[in-house]
mmCIF file of N, CA and C and ligand atoms in Angstrom:
data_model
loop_
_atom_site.group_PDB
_atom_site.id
_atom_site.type_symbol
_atom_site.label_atom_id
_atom_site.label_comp_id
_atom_site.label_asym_id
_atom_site.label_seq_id
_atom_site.Cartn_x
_atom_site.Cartn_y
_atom_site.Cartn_z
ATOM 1 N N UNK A 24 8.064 18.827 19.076
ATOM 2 C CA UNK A 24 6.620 19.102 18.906
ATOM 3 C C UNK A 24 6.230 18.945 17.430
ATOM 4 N N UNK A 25 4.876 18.415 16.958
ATOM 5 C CA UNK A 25 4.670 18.475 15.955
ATOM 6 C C UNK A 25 4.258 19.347 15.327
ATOM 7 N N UNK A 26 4.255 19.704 13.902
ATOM 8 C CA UNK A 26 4.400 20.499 13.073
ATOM 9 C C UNK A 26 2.722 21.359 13.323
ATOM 10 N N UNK A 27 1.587 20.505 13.387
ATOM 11 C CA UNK A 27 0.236 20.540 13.575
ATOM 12 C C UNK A 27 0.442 21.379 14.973
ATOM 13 N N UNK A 28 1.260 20.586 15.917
ATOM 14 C CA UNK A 28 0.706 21.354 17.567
ATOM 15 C C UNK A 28 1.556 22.749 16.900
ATOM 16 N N UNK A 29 2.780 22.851 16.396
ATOM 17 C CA UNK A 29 3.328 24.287 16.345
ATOM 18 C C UNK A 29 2.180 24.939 15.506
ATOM 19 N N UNK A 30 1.029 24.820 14.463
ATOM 20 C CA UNK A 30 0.292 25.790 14.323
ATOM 21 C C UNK A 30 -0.917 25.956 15.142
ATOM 22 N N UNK A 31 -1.300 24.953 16.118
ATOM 23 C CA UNK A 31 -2.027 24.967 16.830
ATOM 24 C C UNK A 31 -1.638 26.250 18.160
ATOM 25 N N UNK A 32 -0.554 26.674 18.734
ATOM 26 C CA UNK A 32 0.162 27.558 19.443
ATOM 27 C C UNK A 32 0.728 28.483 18.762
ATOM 28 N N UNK A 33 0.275 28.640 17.755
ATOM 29 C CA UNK A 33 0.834 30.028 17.061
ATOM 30 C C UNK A 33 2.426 29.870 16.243
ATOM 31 N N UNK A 34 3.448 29.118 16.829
ATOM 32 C CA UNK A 34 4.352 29.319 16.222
ATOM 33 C C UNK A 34 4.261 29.308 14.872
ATOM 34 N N UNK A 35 3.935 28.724 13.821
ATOM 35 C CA UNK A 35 3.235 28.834 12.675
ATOM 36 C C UNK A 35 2.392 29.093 12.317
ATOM 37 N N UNK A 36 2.309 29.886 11.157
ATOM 38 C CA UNK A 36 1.165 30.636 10.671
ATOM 39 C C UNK A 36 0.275 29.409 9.994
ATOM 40 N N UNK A 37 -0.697 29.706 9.641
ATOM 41 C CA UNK A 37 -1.416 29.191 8.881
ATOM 42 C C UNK A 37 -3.269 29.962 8.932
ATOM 43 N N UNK A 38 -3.955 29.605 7.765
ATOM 44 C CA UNK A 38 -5.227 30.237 7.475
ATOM 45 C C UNK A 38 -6.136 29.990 8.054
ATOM 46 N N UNK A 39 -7.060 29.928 8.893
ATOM 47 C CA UNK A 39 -7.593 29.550 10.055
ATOM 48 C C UNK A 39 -9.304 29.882 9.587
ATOM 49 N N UNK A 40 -9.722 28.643 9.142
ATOM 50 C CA UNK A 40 -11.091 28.267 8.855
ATOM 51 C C UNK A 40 -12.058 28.450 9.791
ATOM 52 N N UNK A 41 -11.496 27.510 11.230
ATOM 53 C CA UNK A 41 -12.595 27.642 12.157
ATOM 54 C C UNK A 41 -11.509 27.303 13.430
ATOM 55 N N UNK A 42 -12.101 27.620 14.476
ATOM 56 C CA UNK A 42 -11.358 27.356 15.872
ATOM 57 C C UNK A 42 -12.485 27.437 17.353
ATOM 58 N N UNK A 43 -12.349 26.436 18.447
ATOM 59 C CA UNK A 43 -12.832 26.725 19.093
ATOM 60 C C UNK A 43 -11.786 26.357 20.233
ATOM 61 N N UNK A 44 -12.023 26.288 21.866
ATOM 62 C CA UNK A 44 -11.215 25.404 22.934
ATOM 63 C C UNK A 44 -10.696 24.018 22.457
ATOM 64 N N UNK A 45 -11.270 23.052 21.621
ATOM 65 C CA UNK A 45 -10.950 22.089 21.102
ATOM 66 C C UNK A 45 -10.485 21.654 19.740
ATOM 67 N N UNK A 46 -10.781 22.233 18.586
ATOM 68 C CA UNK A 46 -10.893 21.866 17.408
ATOM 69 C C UNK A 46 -10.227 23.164 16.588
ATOM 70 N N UNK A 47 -9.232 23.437 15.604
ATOM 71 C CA UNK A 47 -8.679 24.127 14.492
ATOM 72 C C UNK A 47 -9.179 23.360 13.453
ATOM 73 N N UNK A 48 -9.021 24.292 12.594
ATOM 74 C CA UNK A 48 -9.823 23.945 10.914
ATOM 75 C C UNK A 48 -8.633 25.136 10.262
ATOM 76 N N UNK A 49 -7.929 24.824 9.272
ATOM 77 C CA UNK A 49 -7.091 25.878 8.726
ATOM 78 C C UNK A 49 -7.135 25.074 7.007
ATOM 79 N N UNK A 50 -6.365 26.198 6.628
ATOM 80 C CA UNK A 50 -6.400 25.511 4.699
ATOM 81 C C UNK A 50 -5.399 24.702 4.876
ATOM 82 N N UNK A 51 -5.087 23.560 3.889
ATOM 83 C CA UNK A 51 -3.926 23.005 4.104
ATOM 84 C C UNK A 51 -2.835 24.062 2.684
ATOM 85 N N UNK A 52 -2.202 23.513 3.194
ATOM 86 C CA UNK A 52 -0.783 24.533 2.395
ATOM 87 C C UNK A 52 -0.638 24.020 0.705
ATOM 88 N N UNK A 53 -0.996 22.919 0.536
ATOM 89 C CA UNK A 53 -0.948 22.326 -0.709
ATOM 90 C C UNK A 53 -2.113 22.328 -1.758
ATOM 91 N N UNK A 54 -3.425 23.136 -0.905
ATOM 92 C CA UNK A 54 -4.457 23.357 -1.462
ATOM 93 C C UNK A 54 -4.910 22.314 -3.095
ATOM 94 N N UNK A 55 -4.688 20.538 -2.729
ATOM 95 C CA UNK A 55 -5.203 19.981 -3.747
ATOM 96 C C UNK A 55 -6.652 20.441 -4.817
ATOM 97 N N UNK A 56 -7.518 21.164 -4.091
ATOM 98 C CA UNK A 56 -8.444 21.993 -4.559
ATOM 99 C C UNK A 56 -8.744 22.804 -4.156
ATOM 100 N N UNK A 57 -9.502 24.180 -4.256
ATOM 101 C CA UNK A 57 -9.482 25.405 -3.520
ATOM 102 C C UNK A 57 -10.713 25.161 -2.482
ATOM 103 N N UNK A 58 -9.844 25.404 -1.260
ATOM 104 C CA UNK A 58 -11.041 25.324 -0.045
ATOM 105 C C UNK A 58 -10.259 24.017 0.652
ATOM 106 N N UNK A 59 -9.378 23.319 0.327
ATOM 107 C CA UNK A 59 -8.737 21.935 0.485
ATOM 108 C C UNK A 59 -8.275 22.244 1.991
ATOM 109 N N UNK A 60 -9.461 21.386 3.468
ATOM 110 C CA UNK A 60 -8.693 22.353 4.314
ATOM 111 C C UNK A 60 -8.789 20.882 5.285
ATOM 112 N N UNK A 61 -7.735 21.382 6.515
ATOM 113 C CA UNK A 61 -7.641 20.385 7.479
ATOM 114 C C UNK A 61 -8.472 20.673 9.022
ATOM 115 N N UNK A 62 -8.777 19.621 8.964
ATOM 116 C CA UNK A 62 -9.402 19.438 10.811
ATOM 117 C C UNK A 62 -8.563 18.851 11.617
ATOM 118 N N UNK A 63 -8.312 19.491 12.829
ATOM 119 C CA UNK A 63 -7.782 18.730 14.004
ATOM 120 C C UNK A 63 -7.976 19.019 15.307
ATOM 121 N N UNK A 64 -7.547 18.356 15.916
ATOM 122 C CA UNK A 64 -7.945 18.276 17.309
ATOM 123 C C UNK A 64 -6.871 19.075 18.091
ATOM 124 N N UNK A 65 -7.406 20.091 18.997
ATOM 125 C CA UNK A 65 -5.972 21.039 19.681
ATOM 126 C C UNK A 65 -4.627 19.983 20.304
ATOM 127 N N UNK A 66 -5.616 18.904 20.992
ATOM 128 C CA UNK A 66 -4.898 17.925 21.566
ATOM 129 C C UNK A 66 -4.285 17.231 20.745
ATOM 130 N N UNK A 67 -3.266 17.226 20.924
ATOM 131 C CA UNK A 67 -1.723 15.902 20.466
ATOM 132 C C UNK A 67 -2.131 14.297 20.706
ATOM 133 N N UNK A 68 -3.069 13.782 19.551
ATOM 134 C CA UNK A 68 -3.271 12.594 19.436
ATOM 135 C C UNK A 68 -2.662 11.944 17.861
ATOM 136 N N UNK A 69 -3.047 10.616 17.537
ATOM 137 C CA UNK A 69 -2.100 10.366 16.506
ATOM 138 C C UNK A 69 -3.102 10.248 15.266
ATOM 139 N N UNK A 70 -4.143 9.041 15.120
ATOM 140 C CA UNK A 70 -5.054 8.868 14.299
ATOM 141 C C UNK A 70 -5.945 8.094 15.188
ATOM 142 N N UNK A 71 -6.981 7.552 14.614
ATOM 143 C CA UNK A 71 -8.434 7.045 14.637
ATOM 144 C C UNK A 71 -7.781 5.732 15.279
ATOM 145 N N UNK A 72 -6.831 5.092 14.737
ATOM 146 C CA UNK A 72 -6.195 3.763 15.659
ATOM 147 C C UNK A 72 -5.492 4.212 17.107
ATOM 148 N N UNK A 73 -5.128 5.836 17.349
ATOM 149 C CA UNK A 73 -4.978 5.552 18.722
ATOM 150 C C UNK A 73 -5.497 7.377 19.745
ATOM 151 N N UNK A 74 -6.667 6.791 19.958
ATOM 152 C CA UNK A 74 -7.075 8.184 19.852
ATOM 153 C C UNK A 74 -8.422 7.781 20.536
ATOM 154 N N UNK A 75 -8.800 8.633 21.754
ATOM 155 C CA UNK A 75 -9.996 8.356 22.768
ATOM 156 C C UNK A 75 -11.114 9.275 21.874
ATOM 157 N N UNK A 76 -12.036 8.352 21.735
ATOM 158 C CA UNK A 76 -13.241 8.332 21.187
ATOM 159 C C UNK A 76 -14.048 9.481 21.272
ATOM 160 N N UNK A 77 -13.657 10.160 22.252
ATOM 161 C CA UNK A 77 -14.673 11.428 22.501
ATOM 162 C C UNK A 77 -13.959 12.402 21.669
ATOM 163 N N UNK A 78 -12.650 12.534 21.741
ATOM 164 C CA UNK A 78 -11.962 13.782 20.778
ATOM 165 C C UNK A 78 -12.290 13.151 19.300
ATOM 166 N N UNK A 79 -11.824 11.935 19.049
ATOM 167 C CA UNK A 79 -12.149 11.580 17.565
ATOM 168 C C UNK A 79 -13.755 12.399 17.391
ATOM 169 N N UNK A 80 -14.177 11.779 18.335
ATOM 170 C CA UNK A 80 -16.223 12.079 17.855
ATOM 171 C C UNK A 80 -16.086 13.674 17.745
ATOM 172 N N UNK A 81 -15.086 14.565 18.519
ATOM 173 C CA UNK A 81 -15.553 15.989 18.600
ATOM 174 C C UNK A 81 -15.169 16.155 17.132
ATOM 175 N N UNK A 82 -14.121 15.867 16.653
ATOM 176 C CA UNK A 82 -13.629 16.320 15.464
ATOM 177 C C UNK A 82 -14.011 15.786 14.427
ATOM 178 N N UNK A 83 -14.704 14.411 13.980
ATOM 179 C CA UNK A 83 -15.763 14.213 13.088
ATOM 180 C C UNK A 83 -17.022 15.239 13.053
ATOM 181 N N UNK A 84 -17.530 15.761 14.205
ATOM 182 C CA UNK A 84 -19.047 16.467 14.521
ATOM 183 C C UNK A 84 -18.246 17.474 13.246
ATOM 184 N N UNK A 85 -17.614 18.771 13.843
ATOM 185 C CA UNK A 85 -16.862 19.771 13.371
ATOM 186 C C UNK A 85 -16.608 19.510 11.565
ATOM 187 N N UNK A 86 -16.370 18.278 11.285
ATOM 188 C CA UNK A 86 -16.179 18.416 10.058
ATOM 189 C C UNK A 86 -17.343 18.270 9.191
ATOM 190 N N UNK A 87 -18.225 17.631 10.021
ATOM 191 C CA UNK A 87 -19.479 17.435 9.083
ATOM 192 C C UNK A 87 -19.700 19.395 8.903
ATOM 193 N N UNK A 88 -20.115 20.305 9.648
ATOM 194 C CA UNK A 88 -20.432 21.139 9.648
ATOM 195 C C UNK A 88 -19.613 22.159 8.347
ATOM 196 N N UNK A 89 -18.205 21.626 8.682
ATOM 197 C CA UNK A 89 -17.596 22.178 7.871
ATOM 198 C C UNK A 89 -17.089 21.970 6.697
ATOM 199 N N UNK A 90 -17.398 20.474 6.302
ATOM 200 C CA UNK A 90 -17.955 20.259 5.019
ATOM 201 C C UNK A 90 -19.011 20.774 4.225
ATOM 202 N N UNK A 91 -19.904 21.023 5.294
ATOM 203 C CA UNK A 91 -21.310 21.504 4.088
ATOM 204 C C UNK A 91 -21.200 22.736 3.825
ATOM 205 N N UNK A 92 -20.150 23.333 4.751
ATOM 206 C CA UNK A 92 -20.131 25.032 4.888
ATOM 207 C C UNK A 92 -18.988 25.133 3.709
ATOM 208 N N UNK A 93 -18.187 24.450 3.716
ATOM 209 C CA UNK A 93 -17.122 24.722 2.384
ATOM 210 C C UNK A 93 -18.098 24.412 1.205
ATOM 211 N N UNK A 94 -18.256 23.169 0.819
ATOM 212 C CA UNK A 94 -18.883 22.929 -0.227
ATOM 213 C C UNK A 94 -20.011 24.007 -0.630
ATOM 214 N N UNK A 95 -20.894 24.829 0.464
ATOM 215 C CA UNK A 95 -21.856 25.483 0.074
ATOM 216 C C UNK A 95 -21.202 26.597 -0.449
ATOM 217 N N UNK A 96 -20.211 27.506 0.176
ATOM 218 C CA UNK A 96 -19.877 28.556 0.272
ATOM 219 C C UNK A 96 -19.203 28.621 -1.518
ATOM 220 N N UNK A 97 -18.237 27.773 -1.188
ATOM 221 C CA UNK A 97 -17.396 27.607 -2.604
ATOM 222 C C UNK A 97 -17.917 27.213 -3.733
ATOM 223 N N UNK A 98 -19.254 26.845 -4.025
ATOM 224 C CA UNK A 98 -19.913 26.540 -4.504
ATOM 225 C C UNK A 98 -19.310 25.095 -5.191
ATOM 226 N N UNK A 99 -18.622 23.776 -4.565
ATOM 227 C CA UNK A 99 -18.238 23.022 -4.792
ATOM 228 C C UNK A 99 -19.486 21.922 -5.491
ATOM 229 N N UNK A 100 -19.489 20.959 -6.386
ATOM 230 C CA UNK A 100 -20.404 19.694 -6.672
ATOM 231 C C UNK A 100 -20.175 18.448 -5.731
ATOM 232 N N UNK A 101 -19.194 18.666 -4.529
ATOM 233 C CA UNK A 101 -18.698 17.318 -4.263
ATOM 234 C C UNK A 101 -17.984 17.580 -2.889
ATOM 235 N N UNK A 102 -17.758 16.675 -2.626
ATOM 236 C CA UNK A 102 -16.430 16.745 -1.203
ATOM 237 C C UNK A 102 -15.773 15.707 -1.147
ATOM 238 N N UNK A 103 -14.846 15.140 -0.834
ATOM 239 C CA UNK A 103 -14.116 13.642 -0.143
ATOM 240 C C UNK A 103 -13.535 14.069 1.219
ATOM 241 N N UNK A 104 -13.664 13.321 2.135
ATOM 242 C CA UNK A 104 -13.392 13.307 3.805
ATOM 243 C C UNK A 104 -12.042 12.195 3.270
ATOM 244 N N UNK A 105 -11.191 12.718 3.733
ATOM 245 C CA UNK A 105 -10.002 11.642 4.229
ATOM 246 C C UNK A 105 -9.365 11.566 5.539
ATOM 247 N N UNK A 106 -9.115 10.163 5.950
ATOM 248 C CA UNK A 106 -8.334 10.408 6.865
ATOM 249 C C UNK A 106 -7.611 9.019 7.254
ATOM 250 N N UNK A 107 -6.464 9.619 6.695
ATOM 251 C CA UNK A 107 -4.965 8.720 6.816
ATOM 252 C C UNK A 107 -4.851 8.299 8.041
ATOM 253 N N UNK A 108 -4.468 6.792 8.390
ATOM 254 C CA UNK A 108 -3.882 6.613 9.667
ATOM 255 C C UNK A 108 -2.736 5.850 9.282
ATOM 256 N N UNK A 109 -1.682 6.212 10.156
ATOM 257 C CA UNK A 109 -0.382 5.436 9.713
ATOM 258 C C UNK A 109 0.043 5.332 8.465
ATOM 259 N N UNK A 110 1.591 5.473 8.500
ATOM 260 C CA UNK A 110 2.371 5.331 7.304
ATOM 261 C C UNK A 110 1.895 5.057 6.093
ATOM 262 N N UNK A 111 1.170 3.858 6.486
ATOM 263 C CA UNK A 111 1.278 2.793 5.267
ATOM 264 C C UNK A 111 -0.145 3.347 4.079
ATOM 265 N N UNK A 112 -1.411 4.149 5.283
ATOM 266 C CA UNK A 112 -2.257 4.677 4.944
ATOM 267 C C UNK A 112 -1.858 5.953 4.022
ATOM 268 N N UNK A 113 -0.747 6.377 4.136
ATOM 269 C CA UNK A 113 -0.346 7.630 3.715
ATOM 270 C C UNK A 113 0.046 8.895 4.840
ATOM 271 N N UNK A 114 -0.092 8.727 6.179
ATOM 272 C CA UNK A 114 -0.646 9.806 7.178
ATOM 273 C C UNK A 114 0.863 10.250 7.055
ATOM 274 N N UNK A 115 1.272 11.285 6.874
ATOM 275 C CA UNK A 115 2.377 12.397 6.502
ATOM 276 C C UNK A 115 2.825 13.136 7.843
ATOM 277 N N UNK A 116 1.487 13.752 8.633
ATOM 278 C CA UNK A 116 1.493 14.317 10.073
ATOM 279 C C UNK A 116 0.892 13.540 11.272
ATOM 280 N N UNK A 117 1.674 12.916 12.384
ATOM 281 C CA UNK A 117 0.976 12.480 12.952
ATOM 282 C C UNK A 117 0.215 12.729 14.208
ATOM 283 N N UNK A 118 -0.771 14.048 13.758
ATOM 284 C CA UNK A 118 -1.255 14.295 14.593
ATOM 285 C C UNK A 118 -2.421 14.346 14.165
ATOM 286 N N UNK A 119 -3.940 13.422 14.869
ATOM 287 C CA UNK A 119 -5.320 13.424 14.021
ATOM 288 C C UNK A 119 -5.587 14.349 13.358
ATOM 289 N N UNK A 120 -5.773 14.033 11.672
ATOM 290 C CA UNK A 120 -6.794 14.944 11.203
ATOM 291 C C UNK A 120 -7.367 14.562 10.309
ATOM 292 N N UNK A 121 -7.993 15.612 9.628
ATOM 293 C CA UNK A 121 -9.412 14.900 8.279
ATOM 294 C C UNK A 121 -9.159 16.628 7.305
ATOM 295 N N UNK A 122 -9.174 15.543 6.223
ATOM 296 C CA UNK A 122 -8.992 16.326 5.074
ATOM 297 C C UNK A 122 -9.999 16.672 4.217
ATOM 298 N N UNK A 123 -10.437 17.582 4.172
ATOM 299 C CA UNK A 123 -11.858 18.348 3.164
ATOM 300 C C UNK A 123 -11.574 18.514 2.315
ATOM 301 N N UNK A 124 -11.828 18.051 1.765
ATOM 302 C CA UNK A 124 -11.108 18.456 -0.203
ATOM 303 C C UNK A 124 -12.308 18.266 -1.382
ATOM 304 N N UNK A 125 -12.980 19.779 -1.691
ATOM 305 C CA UNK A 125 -14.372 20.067 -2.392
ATOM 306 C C UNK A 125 -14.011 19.757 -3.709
ATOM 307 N N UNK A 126 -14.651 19.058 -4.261
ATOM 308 C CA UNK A 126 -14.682 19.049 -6.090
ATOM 309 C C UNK A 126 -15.374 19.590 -6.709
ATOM 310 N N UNK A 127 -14.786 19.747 -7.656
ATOM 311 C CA UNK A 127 -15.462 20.703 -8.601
ATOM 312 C C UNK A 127 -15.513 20.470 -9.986
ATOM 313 N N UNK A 128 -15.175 18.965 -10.331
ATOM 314 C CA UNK A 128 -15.077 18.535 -11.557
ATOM 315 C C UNK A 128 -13.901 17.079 -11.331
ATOM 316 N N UNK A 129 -14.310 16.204 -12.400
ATOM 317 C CA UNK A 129 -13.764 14.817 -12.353
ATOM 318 C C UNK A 129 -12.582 14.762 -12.223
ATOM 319 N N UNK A 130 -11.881 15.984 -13.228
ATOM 320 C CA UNK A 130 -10.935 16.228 -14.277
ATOM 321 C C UNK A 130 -9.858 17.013 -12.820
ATOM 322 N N UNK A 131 -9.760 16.786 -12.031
ATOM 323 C CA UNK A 131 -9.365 18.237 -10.954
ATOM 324 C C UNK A 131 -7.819 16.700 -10.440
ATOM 325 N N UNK A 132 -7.082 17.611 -9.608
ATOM 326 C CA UNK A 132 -5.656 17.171 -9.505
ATOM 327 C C UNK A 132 -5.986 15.691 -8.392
ATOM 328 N N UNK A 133 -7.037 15.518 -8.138
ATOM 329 C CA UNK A 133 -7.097 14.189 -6.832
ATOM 330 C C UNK A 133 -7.586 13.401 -7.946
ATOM 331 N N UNK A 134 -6.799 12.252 -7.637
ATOM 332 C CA UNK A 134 -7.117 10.501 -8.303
ATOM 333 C C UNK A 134 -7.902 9.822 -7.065
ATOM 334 N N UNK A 135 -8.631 9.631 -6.937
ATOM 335 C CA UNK A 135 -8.560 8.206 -5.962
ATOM 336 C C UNK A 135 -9.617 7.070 -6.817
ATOM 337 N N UNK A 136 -8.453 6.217 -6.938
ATOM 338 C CA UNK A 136 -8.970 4.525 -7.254
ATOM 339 C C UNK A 136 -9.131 3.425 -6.489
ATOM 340 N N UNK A 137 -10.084 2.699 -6.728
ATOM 341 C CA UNK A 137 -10.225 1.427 -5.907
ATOM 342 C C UNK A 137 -10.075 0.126 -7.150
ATOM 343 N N UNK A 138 -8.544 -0.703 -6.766
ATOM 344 C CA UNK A 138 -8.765 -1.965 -7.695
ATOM 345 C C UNK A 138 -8.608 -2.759 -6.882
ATOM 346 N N UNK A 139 -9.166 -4.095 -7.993
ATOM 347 C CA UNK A 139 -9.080 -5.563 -7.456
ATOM 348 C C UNK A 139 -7.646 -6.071 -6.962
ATOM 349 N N UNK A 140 -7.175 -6.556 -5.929
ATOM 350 C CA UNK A 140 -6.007 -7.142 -5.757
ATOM 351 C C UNK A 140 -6.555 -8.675 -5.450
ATOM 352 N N UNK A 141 -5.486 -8.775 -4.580
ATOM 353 C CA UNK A 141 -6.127 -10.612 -4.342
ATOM 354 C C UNK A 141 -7.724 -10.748 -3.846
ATOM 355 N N UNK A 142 -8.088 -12.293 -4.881
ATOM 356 C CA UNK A 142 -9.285 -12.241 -3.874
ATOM 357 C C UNK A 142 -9.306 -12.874 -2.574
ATOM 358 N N UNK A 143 -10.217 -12.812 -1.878
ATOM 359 C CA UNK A 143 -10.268 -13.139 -0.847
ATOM 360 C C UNK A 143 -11.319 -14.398 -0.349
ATOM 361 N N UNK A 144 -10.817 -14.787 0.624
ATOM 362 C CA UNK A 144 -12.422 -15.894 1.076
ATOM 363 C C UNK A 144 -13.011 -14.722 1.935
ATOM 364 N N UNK A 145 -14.132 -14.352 1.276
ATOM 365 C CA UNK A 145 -15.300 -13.514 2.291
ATOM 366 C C UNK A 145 -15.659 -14.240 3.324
ATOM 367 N N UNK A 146 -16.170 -15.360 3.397
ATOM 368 C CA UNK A 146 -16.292 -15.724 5.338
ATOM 369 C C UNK A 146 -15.573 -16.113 6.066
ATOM 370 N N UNK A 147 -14.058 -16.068 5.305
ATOM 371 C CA UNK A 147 -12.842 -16.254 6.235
ATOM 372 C C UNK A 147 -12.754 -14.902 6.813
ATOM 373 N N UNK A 148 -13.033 -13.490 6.151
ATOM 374 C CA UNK A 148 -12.681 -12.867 6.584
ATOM 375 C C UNK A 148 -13.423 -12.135 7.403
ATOM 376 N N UNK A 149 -14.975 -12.547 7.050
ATOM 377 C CA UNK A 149 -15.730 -12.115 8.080
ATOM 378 C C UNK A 149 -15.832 -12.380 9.595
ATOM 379 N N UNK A 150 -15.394 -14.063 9.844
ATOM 380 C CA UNK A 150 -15.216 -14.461 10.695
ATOM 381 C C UNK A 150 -13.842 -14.162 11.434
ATOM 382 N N UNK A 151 -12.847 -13.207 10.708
ATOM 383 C CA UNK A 151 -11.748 -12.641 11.762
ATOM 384 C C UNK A 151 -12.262 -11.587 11.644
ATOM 385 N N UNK A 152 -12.989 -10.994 10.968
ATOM 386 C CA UNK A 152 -13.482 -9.141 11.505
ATOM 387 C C UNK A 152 -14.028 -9.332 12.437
ATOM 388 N N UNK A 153 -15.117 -10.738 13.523
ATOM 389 C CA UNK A 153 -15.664 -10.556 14.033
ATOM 390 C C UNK A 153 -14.854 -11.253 15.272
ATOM 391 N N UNK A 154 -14.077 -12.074 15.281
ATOM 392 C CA UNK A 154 -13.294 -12.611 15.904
ATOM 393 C C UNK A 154 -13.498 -13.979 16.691
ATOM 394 N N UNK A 155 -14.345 -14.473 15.546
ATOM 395 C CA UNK A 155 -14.507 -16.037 15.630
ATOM 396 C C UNK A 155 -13.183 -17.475 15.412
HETATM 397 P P1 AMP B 206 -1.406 13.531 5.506
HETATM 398 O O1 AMP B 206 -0.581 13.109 4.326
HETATM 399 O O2 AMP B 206 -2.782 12.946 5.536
HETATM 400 O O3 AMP B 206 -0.652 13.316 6.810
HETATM 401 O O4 AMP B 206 -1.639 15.077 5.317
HETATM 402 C C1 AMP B 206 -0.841 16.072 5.861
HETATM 403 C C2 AMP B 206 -1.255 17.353 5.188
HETATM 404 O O5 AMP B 206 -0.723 18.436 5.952
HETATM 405 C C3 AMP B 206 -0.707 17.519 3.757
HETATM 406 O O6 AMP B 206 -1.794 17.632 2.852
HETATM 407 C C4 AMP B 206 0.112 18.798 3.828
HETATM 408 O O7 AMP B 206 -0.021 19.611 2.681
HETATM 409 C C5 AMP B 206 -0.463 19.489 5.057
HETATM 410 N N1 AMP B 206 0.465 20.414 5.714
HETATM 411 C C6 AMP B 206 1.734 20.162 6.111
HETATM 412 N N2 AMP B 206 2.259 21.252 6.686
HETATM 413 C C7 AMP B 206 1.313 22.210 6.664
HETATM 414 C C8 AMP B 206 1.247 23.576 7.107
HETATM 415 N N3 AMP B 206 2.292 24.183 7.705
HETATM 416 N N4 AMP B 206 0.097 24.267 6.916
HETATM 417 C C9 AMP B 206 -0.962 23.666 6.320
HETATM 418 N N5 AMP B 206 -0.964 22.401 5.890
HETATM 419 C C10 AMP B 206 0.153 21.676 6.044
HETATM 420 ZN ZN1 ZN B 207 0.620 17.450 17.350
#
């Protein structure tokens, strides 16, 4: 069983943000910023690449809510939504979730960069996003 379903059933503890029949919200353990918390789905799915649309949609709804409710409460300037799918993405647990992580300044322990790597032909690639 995964680590997520064991706190989802109690065997593990963890801090418990929000909960309903479907959806846990707890802090994550590594607290990258204070309030740094996870969403998931009760159900044992993997990520956004394999995962029926209605649980994904329940657990996006849930985080919007609980984004604005962290950020308000904590009096955060900011938020970033993440959510890892697969290895290569970074995904550590594989069981869906989304990561809330409030900022509170530039200077705070999360990097995230976007650089140039190869370029690309843009209507080569538009035409396989669309599947021409
Ligand atoms: P990811 O790398 O996107 O798969 O993120 C997994 C997250 O789960 C990491 O940020 C971990 O700190 C967090 N995590 C792992 N085990 C626990 C736990 N027992 N309680 C709370 N958070 C956890
Ligand atoms: Zn699981």
């Amino acid at each position: 069983m995964c680590i997520f379903c064991k706190i989802v059933n109690g065997e593990i503890p963890s801090y418990k943000v929000y909960e309903d029949d479907d959806i846990l919200a707890f802090l994550d353990i590594s607290q990258v910023t204070k309030g740094h918390t996870i969403v998931i789905p009760k159900k044992h799915v993997t990520n956004i690449l394999d995962t029926d649309k209605e649980t994904y949609l329940k657990v996006v709804d849930k985080v919007y809510d609980l984004a604005n409710k962290i950020a308000k409460n904590l009096n955060a300037s900011g938020v970033n939504i993440l959510h890892n799918a697969n290895e290569v993405a970074g995904q550590s647990v594989n069981h869906l979730h989304f990561h809330i992580i409030p900022r509170y300044s530039k200077d705070d322990s999360i990097k995230i960069s976007f650089e140039d790597s190869e370029k690309q032909d843009m209507d080569q690639v538009l035409k396989q996003i669309k599947g021409e």
